[in-house]
JSON list of C-alpha atoms in Angstrom, two decimals:
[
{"chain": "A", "resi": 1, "resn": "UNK", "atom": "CA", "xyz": [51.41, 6.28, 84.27]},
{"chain": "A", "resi": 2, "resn": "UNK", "atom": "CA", "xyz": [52.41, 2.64, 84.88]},
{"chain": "A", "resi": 3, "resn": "UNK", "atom": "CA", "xyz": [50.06, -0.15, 84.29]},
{"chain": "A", "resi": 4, "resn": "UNK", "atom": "CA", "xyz": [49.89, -0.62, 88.36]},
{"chain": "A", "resi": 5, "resn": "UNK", "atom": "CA", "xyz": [48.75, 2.76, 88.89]},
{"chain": "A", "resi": 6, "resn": "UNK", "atom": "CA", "xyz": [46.49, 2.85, 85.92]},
{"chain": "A", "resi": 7, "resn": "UNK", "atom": "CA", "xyz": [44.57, -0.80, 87.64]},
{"chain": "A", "resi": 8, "resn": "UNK", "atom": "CA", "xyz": [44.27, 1.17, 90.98]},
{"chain": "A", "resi": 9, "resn": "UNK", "atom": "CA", "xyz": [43.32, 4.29, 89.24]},
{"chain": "A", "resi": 10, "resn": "UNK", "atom": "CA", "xyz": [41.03, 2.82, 87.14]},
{"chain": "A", "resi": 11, "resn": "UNK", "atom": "CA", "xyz": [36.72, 2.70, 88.68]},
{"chain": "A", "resi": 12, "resn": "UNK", "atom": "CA", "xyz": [33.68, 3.37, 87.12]},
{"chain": "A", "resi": 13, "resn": "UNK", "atom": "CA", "xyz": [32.57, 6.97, 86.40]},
{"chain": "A", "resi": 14, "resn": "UNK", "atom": "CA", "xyz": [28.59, 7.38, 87.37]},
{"chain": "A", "resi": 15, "resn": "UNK", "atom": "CA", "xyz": [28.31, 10.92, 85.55]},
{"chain": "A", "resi": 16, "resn": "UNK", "atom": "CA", "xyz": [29.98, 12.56, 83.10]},
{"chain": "A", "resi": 17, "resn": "UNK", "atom": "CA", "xyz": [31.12, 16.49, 82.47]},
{"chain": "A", "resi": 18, "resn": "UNK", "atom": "CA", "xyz": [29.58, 16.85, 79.44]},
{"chain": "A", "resi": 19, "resn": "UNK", "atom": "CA", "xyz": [31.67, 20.07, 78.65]},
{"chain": "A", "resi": 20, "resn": "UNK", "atom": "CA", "xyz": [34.72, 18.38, 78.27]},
{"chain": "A", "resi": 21, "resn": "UNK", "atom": "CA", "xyz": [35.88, 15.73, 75.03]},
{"chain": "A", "resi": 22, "resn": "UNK", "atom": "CA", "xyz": [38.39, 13.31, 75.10]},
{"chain": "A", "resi": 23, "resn": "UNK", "atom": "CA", "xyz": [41.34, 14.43, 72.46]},
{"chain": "A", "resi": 24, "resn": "UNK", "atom": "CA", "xyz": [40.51, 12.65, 69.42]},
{"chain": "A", "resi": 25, "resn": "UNK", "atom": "CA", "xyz": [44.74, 11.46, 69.53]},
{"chain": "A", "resi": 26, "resn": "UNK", "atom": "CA", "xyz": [43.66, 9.78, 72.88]},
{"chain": "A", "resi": 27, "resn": "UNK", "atom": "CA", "xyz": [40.79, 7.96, 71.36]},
{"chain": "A", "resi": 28, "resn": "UNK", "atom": "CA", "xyz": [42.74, 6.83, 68.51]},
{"chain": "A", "resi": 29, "resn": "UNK", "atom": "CA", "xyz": [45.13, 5.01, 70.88]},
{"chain": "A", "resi": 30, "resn": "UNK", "atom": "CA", "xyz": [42.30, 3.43, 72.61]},
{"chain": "A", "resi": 31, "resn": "UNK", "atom": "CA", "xyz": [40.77, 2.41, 69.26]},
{"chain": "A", "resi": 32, "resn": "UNK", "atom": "CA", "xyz": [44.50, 1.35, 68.36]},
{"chain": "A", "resi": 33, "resn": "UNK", "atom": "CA", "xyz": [44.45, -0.93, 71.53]},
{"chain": "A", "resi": 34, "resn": "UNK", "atom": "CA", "xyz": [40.78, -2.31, 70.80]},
{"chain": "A", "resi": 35, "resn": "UNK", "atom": "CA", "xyz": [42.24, -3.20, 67.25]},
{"chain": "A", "resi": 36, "resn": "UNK", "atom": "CA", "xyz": [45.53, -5.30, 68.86]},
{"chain": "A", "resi": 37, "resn": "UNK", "atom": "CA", "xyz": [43.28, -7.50, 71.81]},
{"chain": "A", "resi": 38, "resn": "UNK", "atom": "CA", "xyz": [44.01, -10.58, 71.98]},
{"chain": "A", "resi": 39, "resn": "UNK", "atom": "CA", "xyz": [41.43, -13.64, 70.88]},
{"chain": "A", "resi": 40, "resn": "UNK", "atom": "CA", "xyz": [41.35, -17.42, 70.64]},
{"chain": "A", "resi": 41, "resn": "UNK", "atom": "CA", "xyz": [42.61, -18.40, 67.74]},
{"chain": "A", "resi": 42, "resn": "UNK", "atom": "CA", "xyz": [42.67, -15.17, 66.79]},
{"chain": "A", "resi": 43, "resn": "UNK", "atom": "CA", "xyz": [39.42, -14.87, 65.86]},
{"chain": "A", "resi": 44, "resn": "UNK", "atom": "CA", "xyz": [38.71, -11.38, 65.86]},
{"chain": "A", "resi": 45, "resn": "UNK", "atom": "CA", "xyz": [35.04, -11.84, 66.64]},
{"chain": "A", "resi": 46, "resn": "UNK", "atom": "CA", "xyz": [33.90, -8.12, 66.97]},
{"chain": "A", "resi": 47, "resn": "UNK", "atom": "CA", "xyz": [32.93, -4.71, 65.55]},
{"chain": "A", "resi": 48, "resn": "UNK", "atom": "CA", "xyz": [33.07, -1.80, 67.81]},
{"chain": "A", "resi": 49, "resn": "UNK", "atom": "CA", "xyz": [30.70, 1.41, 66.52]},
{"chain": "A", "resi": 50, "resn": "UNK", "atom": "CA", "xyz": [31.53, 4.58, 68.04]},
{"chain": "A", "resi": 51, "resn": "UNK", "atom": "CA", "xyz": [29.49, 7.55, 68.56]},
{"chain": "A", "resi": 52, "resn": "UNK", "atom": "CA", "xyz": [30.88, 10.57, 69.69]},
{"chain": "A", "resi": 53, "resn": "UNK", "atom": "CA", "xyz": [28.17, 13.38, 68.60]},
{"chain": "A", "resi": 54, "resn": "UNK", "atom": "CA", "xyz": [25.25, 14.18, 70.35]},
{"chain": "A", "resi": 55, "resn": "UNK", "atom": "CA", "xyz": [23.19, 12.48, 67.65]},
{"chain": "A", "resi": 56, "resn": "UNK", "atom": "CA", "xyz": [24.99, 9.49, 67.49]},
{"chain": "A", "resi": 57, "resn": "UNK", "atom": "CA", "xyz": [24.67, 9.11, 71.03]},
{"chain": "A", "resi": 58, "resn": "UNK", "atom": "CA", "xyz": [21.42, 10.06, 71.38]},
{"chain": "A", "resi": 59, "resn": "UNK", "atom": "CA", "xyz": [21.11, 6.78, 68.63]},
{"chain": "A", "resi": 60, "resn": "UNK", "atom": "CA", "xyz": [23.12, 4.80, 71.54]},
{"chain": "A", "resi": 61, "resn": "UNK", "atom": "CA", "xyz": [20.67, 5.99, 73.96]},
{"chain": "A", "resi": 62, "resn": "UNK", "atom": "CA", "xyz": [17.40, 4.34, 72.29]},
{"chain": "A", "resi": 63, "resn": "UNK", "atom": "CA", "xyz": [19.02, 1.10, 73.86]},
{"chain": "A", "resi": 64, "resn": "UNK", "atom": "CA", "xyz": [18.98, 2.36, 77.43]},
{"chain": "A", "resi": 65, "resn": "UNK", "atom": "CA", "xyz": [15.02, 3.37, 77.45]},
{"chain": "A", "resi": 66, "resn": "UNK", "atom": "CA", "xyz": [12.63, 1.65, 80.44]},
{"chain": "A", "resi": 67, "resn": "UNK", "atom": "CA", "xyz": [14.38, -0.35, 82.99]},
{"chain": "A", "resi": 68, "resn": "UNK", "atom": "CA", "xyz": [18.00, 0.41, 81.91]},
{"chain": "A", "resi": 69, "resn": "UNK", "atom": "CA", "xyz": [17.00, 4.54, 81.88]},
{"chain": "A", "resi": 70, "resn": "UNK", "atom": "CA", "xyz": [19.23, 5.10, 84.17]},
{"chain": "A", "resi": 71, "resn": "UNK", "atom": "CA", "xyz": [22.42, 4.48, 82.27]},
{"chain": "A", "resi": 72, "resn": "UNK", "atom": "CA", "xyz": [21.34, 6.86, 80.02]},
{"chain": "A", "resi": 73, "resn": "UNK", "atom": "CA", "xyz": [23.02, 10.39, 81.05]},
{"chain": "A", "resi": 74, "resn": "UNK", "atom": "CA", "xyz": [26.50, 8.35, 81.09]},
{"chain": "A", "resi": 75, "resn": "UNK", "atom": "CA", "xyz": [26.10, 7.60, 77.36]},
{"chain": "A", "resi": 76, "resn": "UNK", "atom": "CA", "xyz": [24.73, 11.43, 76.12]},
{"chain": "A", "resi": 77, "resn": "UNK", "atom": "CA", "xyz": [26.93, 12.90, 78.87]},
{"chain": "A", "resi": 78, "resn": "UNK", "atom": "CA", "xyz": [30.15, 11.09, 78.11]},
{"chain": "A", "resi": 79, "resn": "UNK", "atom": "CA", "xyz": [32.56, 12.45, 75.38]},
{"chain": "A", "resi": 80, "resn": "UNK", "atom": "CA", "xyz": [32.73, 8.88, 73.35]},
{"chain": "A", "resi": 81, "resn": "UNK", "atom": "CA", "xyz": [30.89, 5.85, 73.58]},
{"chain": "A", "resi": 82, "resn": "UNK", "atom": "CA", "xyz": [32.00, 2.09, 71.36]},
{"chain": "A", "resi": 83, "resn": "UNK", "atom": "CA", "xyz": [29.42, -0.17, 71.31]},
{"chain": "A", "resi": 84, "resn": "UNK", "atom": "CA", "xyz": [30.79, -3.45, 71.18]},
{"chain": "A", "resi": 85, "resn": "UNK", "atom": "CA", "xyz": [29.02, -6.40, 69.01]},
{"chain": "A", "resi": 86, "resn": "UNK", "atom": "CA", "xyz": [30.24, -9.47, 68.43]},
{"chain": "A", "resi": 87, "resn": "UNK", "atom": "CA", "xyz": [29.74, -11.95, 65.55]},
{"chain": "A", "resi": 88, "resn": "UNK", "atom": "CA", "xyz": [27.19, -14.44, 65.82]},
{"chain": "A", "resi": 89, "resn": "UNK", "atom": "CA", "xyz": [28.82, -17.20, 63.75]},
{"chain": "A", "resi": 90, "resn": "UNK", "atom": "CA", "xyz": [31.99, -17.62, 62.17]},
{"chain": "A", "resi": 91, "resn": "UNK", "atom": "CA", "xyz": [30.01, -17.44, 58.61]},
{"chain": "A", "resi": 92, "resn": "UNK", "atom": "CA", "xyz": [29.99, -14.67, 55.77]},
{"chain": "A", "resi": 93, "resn": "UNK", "atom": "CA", "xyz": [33.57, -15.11, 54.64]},
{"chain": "A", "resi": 94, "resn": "UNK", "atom": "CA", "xyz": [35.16, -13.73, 58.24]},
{"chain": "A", "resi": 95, "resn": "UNK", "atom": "CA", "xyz": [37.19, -16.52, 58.59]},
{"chain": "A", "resi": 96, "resn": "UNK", "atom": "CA", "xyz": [38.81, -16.10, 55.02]},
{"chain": "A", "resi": 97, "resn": "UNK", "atom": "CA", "xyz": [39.18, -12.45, 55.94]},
{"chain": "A", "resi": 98, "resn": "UNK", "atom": "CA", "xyz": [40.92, -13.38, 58.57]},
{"chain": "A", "resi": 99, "resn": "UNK", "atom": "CA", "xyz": [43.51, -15.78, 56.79]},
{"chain": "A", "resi": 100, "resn": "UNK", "atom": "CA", "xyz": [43.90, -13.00, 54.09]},
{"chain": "A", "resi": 101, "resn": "UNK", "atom": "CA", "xyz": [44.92, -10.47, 56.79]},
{"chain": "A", "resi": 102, "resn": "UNK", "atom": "CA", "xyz": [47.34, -13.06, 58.69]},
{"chain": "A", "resi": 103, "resn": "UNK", "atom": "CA", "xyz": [48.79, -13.72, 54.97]},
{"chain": "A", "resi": 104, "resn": "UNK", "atom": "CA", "xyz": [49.27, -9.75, 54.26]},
{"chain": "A", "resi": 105, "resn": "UNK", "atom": "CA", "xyz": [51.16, -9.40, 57.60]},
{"chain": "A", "resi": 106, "resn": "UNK", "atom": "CA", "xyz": [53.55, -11.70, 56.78]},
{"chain": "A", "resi": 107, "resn": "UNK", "atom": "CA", "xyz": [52.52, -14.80, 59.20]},
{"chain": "A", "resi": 108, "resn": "UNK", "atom": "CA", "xyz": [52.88, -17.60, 56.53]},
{"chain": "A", "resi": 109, "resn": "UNK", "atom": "CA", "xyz": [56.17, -18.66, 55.76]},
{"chain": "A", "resi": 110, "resn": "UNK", "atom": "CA", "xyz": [54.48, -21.40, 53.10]},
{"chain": "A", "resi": 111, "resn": "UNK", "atom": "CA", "xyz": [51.35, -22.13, 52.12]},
{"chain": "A", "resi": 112, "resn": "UNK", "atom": "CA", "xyz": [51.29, -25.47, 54.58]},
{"chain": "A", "resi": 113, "resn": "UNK", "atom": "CA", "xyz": [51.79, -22.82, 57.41]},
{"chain": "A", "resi": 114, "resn": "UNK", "atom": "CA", "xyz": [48.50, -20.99, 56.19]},
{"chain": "A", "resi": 115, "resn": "UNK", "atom": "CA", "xyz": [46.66, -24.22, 55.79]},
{"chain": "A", "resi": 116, "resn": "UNK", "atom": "CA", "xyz": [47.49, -25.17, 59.32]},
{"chain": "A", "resi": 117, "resn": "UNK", "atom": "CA", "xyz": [45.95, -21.82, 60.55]},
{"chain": "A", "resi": 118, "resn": "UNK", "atom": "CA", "xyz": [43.35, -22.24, 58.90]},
{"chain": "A", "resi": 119, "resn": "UNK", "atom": "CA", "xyz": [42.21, -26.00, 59.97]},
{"chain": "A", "resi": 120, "resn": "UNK", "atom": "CA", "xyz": [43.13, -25.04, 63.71]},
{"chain": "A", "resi": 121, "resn": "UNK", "atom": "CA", "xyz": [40.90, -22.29, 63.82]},
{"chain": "A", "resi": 122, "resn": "UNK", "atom": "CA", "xyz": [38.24, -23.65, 61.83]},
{"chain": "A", "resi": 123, "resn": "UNK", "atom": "CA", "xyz": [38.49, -27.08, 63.97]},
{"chain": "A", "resi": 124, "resn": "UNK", "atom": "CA", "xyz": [37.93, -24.34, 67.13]},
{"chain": "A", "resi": 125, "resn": "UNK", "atom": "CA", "xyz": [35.21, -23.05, 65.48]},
{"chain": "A", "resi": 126, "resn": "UNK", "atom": "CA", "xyz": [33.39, -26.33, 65.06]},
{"chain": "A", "resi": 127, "resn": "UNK", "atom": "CA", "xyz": [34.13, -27.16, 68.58]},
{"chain": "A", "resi": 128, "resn": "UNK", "atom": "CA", "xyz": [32.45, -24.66, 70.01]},
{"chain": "A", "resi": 129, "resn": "UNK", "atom": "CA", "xyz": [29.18, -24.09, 66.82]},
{"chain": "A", "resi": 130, "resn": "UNK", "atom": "CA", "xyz": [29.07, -28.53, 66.80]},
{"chain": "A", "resi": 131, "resn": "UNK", "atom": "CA", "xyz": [30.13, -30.16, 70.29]},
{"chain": "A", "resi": 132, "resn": "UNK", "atom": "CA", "xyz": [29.87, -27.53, 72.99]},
{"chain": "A", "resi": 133, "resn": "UNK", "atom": "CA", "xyz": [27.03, -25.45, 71.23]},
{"chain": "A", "resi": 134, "resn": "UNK", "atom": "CA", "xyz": [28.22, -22.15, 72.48]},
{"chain": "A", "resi": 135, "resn": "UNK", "atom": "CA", "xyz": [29.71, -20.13, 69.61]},
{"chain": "A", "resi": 136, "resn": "UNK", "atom": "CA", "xyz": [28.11, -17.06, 70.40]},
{"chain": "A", "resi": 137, "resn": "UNK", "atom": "CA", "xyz": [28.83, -17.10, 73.94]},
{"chain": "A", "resi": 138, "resn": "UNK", "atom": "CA", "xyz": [32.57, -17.92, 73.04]},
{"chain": "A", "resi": 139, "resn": "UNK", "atom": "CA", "xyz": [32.47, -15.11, 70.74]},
{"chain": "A", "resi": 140, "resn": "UNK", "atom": "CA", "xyz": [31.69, -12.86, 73.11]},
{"chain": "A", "resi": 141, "resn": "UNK", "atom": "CA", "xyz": [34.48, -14.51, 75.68]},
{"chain": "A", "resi": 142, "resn": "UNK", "atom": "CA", "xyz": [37.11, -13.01, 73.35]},
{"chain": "A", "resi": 143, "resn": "UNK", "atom": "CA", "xyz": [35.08, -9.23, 73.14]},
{"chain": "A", "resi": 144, "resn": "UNK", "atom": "CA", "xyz": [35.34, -9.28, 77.20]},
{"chain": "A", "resi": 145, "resn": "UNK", "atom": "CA", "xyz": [38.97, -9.37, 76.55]},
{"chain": "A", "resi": 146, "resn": "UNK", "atom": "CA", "xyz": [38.75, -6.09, 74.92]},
{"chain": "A", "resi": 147, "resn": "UNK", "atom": "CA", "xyz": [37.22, -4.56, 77.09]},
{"chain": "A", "resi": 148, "resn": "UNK", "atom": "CA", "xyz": [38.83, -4.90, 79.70]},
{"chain": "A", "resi": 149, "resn": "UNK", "atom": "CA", "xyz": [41.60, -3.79, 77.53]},
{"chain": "A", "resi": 150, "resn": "UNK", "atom": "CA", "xyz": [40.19, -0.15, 76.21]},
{"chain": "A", "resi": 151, "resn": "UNK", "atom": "CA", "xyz": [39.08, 0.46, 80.41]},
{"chain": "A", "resi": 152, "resn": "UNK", "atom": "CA", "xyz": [43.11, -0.25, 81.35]},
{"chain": "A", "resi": 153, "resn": "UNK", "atom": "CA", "xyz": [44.10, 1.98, 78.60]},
{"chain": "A", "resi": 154, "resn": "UNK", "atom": "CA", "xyz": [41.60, 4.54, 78.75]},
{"chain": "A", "resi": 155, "resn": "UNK", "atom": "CA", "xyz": [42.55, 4.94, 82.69]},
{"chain": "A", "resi": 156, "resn": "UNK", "atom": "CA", "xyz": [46.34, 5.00, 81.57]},
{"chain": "A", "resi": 157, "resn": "UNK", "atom": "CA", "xyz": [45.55, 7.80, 79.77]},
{"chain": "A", "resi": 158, "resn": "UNK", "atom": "CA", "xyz": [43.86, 9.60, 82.10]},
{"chain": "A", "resi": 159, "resn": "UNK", "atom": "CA", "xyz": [39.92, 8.98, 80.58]},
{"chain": "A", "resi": 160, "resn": "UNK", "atom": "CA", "xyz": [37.23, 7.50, 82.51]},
{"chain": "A", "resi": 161, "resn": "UNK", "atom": "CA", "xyz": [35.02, 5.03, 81.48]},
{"chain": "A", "resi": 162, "resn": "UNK", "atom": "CA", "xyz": [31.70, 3.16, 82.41]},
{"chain": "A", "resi": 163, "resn": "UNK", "atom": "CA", "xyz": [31.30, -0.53, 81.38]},
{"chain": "A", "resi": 164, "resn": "UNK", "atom": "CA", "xyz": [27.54, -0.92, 80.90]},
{"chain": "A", "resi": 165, "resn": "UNK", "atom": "CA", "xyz": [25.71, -3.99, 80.31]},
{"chain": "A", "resi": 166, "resn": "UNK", "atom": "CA", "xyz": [22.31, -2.94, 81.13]},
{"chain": "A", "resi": 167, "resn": "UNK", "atom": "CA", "xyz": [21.22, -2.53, 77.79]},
{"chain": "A", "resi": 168, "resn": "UNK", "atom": "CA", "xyz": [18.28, -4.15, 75.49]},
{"chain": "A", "resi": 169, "resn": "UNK", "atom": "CA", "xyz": [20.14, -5.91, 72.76]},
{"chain": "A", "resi": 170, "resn": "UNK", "atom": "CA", "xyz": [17.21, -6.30, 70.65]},
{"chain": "A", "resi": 171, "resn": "UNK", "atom": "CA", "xyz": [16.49, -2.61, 70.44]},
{"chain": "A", "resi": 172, "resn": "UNK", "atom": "CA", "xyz": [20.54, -1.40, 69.51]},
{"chain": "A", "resi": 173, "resn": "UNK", "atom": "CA", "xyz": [20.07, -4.35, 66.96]},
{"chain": "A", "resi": 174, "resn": "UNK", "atom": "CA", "xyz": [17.56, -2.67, 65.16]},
{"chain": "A", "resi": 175, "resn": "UNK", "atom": "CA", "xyz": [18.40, 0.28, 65.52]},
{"chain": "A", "resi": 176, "resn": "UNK", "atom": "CA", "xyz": [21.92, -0.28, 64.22]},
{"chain": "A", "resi": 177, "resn": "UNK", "atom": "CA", "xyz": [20.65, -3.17, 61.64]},
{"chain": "A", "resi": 178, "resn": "UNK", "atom": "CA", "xyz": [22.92, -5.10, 63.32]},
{"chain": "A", "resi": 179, "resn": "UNK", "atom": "CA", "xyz": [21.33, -8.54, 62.42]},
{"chain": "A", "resi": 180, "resn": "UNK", "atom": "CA", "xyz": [22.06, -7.80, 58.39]},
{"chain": "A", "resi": 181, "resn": "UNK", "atom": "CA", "xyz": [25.18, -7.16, 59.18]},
{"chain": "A", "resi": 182, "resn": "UNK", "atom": "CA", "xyz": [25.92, -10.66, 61.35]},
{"chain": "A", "resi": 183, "resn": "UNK", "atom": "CA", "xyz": [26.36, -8.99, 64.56]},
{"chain": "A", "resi": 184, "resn": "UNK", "atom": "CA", "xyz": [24.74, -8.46, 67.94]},
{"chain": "A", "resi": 185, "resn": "UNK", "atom": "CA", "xyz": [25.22, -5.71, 70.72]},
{"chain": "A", "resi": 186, "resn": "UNK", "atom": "CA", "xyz": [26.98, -6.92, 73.61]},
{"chain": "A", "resi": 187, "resn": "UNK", "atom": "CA", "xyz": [27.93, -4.07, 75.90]},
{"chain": "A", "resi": 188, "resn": "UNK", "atom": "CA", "xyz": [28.43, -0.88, 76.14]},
{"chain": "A", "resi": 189, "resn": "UNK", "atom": "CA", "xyz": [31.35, 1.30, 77.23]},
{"chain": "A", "resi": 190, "resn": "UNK", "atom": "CA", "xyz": [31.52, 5.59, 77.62]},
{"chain": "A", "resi": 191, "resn": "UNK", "atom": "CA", "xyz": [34.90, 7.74, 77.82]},
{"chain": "A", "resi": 192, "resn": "UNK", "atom": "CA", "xyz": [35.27, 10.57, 79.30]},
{"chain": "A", "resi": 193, "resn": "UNK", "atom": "CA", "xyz": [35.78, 12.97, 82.40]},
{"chain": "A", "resi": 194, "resn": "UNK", "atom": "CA", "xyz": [33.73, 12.74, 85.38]},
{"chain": "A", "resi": 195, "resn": "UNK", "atom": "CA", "xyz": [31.44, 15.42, 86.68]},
{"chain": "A", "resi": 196, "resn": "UNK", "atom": "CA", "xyz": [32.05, 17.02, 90.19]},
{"chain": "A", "resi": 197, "resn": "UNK", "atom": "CA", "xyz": [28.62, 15.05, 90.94]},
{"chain": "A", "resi": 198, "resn": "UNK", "atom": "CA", "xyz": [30.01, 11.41, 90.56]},
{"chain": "A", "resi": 199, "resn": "UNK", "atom": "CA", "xyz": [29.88, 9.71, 93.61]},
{"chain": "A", "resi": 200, "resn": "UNK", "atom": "CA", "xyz": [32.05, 7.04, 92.87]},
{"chain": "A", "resi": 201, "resn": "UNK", "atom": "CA", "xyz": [35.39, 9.56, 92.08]},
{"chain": "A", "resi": 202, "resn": "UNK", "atom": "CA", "xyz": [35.91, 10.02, 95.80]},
{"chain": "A", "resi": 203, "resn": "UNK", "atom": "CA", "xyz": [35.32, 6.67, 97.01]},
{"chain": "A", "resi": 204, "resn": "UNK", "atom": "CA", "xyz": [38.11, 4.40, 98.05]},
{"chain": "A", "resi": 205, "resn": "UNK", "atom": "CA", "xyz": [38.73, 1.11, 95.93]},
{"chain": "A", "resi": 206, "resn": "UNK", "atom": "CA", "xyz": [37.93, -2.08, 97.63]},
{"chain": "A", "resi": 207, "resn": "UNK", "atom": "CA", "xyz": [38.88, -5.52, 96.16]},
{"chain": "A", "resi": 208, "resn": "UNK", "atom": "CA", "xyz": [39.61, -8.28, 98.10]},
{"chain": "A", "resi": 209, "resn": "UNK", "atom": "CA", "xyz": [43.35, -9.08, 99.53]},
{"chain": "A", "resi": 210, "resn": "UNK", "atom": "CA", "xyz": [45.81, -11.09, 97.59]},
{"chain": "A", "resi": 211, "resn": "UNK", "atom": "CA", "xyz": [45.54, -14.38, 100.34]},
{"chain": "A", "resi": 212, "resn": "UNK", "atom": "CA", "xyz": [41.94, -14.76, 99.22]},
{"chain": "A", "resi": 213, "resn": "UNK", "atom": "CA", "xyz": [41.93, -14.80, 95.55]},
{"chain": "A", "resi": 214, "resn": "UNK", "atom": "CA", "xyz": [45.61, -16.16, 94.83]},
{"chain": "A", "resi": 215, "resn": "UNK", "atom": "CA", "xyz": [46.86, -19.95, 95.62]},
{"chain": "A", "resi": 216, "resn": "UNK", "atom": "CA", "xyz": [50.25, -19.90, 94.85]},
{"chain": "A", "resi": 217, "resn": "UNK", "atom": "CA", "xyz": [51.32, -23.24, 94.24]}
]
């Protein structure tokens, strides 16, 4: 499928055939595609936790309880569901990770090459934790930009997916120990194949025309 087709393709499942799993090859390319998103300053800012068994998701589930209930079925339903979290400061040695990794993959051709990496991304960092007081927000900027990714691939592939933000945070955090770890929950996302019952399968995509959200300059 070409990436065209896959964006027209591409909608939001409402219920999922729980009978049928997504090939775990097809999941490692979306996982593989998570993995490769782009970030500012490459700052990697995430952890994705995927649950794929019925009591992994049924974990997933304890953050959909009350007013979010009904996104429930699309996470126990769905073949796969990532959880994605982002960081919630730049602290416990991520940042050195990060240079470590850049170093093994060959991005430094001297060491004043890695040292200007690393002041440019930390000087980012302080921007946005210092001046414009919105590191966690930023953060999660750059996980947005994976997901949109892992929907566009997923739908290449032929999976369906359900973005889901109506979630309590404070409850997955828990849950997950997420906190300990330096993370929060941030959104939610379910692969799979839609049921015969989902509504939104038959329904024709509307966005809005090309004259009213281009100017072309």
């Amino acid at each position: 499928m070409d990436i065209l087709a896959a964006a027209r393709k591409r909608y939001t499942a409402k219920a999922y055939d729980p009978t049928r799993r997504v090939p775990e090859e097809t999941m490692q390319q979306i996982y593989e595609v998570l993995r490769n998103s782009p970030s500012s300053v490459n700052s990697q800012p995430w952890h994705f936790i995927v649950a794929s068994t019925p009591e992994a998701k049924a974990r997933l589930a304890k953050g959909v309880q009350g007013p979010y209930s009904y996104n429930e079925a699309k996470i126990l339903n769905a073949s796969h569901v990532i959880l994605f979290c982002t960081r919630v400061d730049a602290e416990g040695g991520h940042l050195e990770r990060l240079l470590e990794q850049e170093q093994r993959d060959g991005r430094f051709k001297d060491d004043a090459a890695r040292a200007g990496q690393a002041k440019g991304r930390q000087g980012y960092v302080n921007l946005h934790r210092y001046t414009l007081k919105d590191l966690p927000q930023w953060f999660e900027k750059q996980a947005y930009i994976a997901l949109g990714n892992a929907m566009l691939a997923a739908s290449a592939l032929g999976v369906d997916t359900t973005p889901m933000e109506g979630l309590d945070p404070a409850a997955l955090d828990a849950e997950l120990g997420l906190h300990e770890k330096g993370l929060s929950s941030l959104v939610l996302l379910s692969f799979g194949y839609h049921a015969d019952s989902d509504f939104n399968a038959s329904l024709p995509k509307s966005r809005l025309t090309q004259e009213q959200v281009f100017t072309f300059l």
